[in-house]
mmCIF file of C-alpha atoms in Angstrom:
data_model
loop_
_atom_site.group_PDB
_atom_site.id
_atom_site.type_symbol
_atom_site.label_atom_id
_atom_site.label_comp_id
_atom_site.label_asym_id
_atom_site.label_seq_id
_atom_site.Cartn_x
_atom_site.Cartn_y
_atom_site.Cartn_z
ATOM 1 C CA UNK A 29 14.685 -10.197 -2.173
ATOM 2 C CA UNK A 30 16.136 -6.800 -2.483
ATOM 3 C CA UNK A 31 19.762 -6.802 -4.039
ATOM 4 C CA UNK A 32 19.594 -10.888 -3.551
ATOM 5 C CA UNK A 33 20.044 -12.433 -7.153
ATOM 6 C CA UNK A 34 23.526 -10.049 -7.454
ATOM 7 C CA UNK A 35 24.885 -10.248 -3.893
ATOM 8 C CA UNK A 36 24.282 -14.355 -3.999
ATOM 9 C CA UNK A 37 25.461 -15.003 -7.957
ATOM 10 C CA UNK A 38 29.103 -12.911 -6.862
ATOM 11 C CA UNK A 39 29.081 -14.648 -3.228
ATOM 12 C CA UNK A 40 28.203 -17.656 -5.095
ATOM 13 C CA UNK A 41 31.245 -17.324 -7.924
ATOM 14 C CA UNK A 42 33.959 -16.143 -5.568
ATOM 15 C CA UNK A 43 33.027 -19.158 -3.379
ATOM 16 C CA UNK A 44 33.162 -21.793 -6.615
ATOM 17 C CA UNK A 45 36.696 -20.355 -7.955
ATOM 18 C CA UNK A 46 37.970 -20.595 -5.115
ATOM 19 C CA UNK A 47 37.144 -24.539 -4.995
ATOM 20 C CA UNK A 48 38.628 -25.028 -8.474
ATOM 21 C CA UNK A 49 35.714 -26.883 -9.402
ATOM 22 C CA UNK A 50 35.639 -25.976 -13.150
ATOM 23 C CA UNK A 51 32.557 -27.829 -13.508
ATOM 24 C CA UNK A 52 31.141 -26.085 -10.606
ATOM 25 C CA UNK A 53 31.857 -23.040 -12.081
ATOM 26 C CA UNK A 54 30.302 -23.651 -15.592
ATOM 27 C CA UNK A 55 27.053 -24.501 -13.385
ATOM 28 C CA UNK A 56 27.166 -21.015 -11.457
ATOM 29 C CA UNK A 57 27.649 -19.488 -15.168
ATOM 30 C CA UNK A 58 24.438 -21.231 -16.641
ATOM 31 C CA UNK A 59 22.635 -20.723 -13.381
ATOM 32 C CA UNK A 60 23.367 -16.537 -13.926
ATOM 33 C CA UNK A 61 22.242 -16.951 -17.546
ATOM 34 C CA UNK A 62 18.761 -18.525 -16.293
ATOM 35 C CA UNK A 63 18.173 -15.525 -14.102
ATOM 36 C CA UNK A 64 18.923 -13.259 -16.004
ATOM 37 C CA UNK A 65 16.806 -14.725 -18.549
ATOM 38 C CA UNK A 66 14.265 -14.677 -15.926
ATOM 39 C CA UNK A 67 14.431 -11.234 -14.758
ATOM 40 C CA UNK A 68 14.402 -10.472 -18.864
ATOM 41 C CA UNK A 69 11.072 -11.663 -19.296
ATOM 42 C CA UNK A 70 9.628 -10.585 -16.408
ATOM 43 C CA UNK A 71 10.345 -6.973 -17.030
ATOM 44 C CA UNK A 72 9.823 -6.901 -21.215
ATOM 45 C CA UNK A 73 6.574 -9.099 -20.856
ATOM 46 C CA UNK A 74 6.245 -10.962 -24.371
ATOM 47 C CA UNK A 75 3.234 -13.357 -25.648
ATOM 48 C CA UNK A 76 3.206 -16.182 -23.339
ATOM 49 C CA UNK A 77 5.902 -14.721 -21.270
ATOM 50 C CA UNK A 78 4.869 -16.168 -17.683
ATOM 51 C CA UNK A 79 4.864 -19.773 -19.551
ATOM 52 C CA UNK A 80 8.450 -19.223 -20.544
ATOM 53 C CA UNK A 81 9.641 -17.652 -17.101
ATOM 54 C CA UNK A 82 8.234 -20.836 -15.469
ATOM 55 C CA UNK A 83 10.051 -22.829 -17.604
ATOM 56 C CA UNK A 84 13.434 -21.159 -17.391
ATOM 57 C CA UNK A 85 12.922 -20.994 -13.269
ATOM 58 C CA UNK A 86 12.685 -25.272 -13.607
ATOM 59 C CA UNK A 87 15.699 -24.791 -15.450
ATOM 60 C CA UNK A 88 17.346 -22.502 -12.732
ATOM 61 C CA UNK A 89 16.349 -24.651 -10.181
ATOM 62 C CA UNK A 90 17.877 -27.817 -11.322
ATOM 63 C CA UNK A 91 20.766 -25.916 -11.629
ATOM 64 C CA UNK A 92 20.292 -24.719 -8.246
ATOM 65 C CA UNK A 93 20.238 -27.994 -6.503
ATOM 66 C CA UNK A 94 23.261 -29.487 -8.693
ATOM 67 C CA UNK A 95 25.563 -26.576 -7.450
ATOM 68 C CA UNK A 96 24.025 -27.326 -3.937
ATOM 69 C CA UNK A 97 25.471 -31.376 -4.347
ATOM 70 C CA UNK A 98 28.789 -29.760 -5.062
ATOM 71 C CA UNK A 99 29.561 -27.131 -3.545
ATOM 72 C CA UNK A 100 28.436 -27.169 0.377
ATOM 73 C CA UNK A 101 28.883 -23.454 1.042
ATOM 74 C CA UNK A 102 25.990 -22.960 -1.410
ATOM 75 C CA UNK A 103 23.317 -24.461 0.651
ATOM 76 C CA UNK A 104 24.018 -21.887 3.150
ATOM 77 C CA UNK A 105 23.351 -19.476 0.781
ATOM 78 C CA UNK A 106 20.024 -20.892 -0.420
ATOM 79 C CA UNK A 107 18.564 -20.811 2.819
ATOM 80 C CA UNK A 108 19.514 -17.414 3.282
ATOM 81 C CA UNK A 109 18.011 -16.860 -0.167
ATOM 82 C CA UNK A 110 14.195 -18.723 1.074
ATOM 83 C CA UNK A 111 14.502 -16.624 4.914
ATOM 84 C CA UNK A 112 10.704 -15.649 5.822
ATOM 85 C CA UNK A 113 10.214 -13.070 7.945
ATOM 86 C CA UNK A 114 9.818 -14.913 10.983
ATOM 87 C CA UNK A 115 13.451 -15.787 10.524
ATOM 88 C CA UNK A 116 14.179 -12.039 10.275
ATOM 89 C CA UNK A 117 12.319 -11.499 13.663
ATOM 90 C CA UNK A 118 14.487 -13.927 15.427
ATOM 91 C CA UNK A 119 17.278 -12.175 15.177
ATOM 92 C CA UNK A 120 15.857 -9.037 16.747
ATOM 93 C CA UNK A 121 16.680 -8.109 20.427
ATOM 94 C CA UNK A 122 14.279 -6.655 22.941
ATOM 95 C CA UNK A 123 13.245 -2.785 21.245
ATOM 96 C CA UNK A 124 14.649 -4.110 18.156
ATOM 97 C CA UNK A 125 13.079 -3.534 15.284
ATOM 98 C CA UNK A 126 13.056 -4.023 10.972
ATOM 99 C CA UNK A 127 11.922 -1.866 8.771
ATOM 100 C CA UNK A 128 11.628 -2.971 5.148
ATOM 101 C CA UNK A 129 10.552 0.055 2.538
ATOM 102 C CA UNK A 130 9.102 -1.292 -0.287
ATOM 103 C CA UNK A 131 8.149 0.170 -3.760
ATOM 104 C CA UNK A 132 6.073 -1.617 -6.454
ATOM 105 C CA UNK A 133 4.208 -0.910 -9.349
ATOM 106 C CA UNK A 134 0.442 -1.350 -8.896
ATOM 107 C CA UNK A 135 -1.638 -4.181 -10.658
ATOM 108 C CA UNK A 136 -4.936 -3.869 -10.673
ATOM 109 C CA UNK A 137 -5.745 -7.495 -11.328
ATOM 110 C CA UNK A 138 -5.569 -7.016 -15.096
ATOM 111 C CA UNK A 139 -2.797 -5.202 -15.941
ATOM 112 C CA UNK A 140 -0.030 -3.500 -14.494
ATOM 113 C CA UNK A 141 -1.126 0.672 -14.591
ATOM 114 C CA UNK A 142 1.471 4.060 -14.357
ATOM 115 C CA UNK A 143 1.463 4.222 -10.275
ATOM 116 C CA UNK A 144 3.426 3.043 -8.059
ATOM 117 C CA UNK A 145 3.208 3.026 -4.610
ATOM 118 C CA UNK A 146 5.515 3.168 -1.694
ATOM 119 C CA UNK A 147 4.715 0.664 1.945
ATOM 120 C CA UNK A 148 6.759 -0.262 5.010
ATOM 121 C CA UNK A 149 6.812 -3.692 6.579
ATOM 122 C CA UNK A 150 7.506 -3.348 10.682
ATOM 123 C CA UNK A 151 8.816 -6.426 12.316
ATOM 124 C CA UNK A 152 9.150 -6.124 16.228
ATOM 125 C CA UNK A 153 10.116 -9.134 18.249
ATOM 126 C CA UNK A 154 6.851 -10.044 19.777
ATOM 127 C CA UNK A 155 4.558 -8.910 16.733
ATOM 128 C CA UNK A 156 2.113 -11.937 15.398
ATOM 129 C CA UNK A 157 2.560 -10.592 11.933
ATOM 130 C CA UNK A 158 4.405 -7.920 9.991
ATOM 131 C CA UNK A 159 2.808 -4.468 10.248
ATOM 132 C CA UNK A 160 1.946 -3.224 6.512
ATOM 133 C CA UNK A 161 2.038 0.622 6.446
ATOM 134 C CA UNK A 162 1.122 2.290 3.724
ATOM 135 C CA UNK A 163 2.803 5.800 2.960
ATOM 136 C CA UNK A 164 0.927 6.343 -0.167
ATOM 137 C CA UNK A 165 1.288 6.578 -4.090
ATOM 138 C CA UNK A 166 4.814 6.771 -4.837
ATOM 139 C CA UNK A 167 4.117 10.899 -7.065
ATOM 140 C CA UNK A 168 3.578 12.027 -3.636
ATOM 141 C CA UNK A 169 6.806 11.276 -2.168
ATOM 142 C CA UNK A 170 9.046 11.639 -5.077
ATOM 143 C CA UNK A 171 7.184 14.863 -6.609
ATOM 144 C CA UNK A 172 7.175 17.793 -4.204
ATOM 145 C CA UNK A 173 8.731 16.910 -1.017
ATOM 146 C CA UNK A 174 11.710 15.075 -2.861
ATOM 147 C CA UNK A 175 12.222 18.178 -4.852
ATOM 148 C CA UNK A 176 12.624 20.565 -2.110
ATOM 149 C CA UNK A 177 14.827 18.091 -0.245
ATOM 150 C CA UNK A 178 17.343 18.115 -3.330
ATOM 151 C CA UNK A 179 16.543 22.073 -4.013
ATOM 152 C CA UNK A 180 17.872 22.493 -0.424
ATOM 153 C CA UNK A 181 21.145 19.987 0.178
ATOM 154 C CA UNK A 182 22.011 21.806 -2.397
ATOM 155 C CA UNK A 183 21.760 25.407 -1.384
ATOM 156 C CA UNK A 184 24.950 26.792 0.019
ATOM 157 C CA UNK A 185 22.852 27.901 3.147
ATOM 158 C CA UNK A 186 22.683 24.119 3.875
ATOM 159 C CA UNK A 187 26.288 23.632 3.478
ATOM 160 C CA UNK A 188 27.189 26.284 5.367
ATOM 161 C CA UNK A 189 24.627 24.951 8.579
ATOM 162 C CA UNK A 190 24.840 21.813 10.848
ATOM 163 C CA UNK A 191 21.641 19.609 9.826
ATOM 164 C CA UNK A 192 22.866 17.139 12.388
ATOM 165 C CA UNK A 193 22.788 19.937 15.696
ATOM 166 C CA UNK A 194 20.482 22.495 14.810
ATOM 167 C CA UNK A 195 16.870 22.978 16.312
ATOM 168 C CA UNK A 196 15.591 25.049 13.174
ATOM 169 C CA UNK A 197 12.881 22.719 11.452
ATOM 170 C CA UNK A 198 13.110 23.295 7.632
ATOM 171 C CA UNK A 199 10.232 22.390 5.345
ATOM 172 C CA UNK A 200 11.568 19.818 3.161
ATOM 173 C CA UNK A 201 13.399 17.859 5.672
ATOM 174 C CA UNK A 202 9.747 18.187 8.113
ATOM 175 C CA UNK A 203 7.636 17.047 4.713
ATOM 176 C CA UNK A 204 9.770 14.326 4.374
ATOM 177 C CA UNK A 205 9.525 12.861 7.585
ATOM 178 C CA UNK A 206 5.498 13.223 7.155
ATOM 179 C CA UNK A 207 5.647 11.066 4.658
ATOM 180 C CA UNK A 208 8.142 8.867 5.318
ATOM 181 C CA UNK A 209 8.833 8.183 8.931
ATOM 182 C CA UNK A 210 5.840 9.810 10.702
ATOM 183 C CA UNK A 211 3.443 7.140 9.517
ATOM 184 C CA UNK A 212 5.960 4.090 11.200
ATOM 185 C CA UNK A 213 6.541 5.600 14.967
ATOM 186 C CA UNK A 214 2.793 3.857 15.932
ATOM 187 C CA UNK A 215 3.954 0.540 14.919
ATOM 188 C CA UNK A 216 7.065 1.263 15.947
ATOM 189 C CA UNK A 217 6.285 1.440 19.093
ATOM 190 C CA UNK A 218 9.117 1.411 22.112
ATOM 191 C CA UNK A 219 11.516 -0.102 19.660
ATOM 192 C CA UNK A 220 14.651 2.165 19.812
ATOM 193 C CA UNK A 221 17.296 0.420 17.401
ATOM 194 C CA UNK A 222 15.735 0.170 13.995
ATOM 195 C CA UNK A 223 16.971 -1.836 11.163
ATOM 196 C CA UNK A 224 16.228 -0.298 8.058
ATOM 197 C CA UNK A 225 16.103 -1.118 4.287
ATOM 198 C CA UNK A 226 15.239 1.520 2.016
ATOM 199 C CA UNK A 227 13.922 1.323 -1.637
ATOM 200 C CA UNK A 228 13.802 3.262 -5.336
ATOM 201 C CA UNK A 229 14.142 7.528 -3.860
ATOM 202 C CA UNK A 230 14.595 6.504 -0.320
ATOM 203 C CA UNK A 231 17.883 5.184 -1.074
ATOM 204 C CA UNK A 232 19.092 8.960 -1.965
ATOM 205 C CA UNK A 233 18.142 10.333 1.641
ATOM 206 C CA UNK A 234 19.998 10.282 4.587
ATOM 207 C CA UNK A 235 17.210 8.902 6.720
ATOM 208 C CA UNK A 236 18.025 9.465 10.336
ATOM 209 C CA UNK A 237 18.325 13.146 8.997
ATOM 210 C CA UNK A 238 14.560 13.467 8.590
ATOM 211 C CA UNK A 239 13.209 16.181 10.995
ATOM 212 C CA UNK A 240 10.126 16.074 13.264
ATOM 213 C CA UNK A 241 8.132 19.304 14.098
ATOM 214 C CA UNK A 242 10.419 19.753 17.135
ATOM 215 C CA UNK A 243 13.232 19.939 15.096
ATOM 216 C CA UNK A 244 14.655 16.668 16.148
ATOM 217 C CA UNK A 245 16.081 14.160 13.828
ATOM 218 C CA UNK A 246 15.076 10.472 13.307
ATOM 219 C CA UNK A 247 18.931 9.483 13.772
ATOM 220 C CA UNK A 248 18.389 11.904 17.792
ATOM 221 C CA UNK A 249 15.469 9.738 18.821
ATOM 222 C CA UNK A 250 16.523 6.284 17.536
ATOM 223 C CA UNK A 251 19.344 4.163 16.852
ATOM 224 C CA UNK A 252 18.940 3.964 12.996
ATOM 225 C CA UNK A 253 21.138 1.168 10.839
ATOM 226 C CA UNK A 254 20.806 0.921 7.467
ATOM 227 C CA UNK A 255 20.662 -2.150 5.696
ATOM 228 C CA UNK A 256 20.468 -3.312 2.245
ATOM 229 C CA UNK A 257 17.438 -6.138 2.991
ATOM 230 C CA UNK A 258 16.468 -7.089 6.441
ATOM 231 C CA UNK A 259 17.897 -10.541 5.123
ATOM 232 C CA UNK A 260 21.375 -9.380 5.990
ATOM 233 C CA UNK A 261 20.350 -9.563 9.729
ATOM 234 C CA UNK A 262 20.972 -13.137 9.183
#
C-alpha cells in the first residue's frame, strides 16, 4: 500500500479530466475527501475513532464503485489497488526476487507504544509464502549506524573517493549492511535481480552501495532495482 492512495487519486484525476466527465470528476473529488478523512482519523485517533473510519471507508467505497460504472480505466486501477502478493510473485522471473522493507509502529495489543520496528518481506518465485525477516527495532538502525553513514557521505574524504570501485570496507557503510541487507541473503537465496521497496530511513540510502566485509557492494553482487511498492511490478 506504500505511496498507493496518492499515486492512484492523481492517476485516477488525470484519467477523469481527460474524459470530460464533470460528474466523474466531482466523484474522484469526494472520493479524495473520504480518504483523506480516513487517513485523518487514523493517525489523530479521537473517541470512537475506528467507528467513524468505518463509516467514512462505506462512504469511500460507494464512491469507489460509482467511479468504477463510469469511468472503465478505473477498474484497472482498483485491482491494482487489492494485488496480494501472490500476484506480485507472478510477475517474477527465474532468480527474481521482491523485497518489500517495511516499518511500523508496534502495538502491543492495547495500545500503540514509542518503538517501531523495521521487517523485510522476500518473495521468490517458487516460495509457498512470503519470508518475514525481521531486522530489529527501528533505534537500532536509525541511531548509530545511520549516523555514521550521514557523518561520512558527508566528509570530503568520501567525496574525494570512489564508493562504487574501491575494496576499502568502511564502518558505516559495513554496519549498515549488517543490519540491513545481511539478514535477507539466506532467504534470498540464488535470486540475483532483486526488486526492492524501501521504507521511512531506508529511503535516504543508496542501497546497492551497502558494503559486505569483503568490501563488495550489494549493487557488485546483485542486480538491485528500486521500486516504490512491489505493486508497481504489475
Amino acid at each position: 500500500e506504500k505511496g498507493l492512495v496518492g499515486s492512484s487519486i492523481a492517476t485516477l484525476r488525470a484519467r477523469v479530466v481527460a474524459t470530460g466527465d464533470a460528474q466523474a470528476v466531482q466523484l474522484v473529488g469526494a472520493l479524495t475527501a473520504k480518504k483523506n478523512e480516513s487517513a485523518r482519523l487514523a493517525t489523530s485517533r479521537p473517541d470512537g475513532w475506528r467507528e467513524l473510519r468505518t463509516h467514512v471507508d462505506e462512504e469511500a467505497n460507494e464512491l469507489d464503485q460509482q467511479l468504477a460504472r463510469r469511468v472503465s480505466s478505473f477498474a484497472e486501477q482498483r485491482n491494482l489497488a487489492r494485488a496480494k502478493w501472490q500476484d506480485v510473485q507472478k510477475a517474477l522471473a527465474p532468480r527474481d526476487a521482491a523485497v518489500e522493507f517495511v516499518k511500523f509502529q508496534f502495538y502491543d495489543g492495547r495500545k500503540f507504544t514509542d518503538k517501531a520496528y523495521y521487517v523485510a518481506l522476500v518473495i521468490l518465485p517458487g516460495s509457498q509464502r512470503p519470508a518475514l525477516v525481521q531486522l530489529g527495532e527501528a533505534q537500532r538502525i536509525e541511531g548509530e549506524p545511520f549516523s555514521a553513514y550521514r557523518a561520512e557521505v558527508g566528509s570530503r574524504s568520501l567525496i574525494q573517493g570512489s564508493p562504487t570501485t574501491t575494496r576499502t570496507t568502511t564502518a558505516p557503510w559495513r554496519s549498515l549492511y549488517d543490519h540491513v541487507w545481511k539478514p535477507l541473503e539466506a532467504p534470498l537465496g540464488d535470486a540475483r535481480r532483486i526488486y526492492v521497496s524501501l521504507d521511512g530511513v531506508l529511503n535516504e540510502i543508496p542501497i546497492g552501495a551497502l558494503q559486505a566485509a569483503d568490501g563488495h557492494r550489494v549493487m557488485e553482487l546483485y542486480d538491485v532495482r528500486v521500486i516504490s511498492s512491489t505493486v508497481d511490478l504489475l
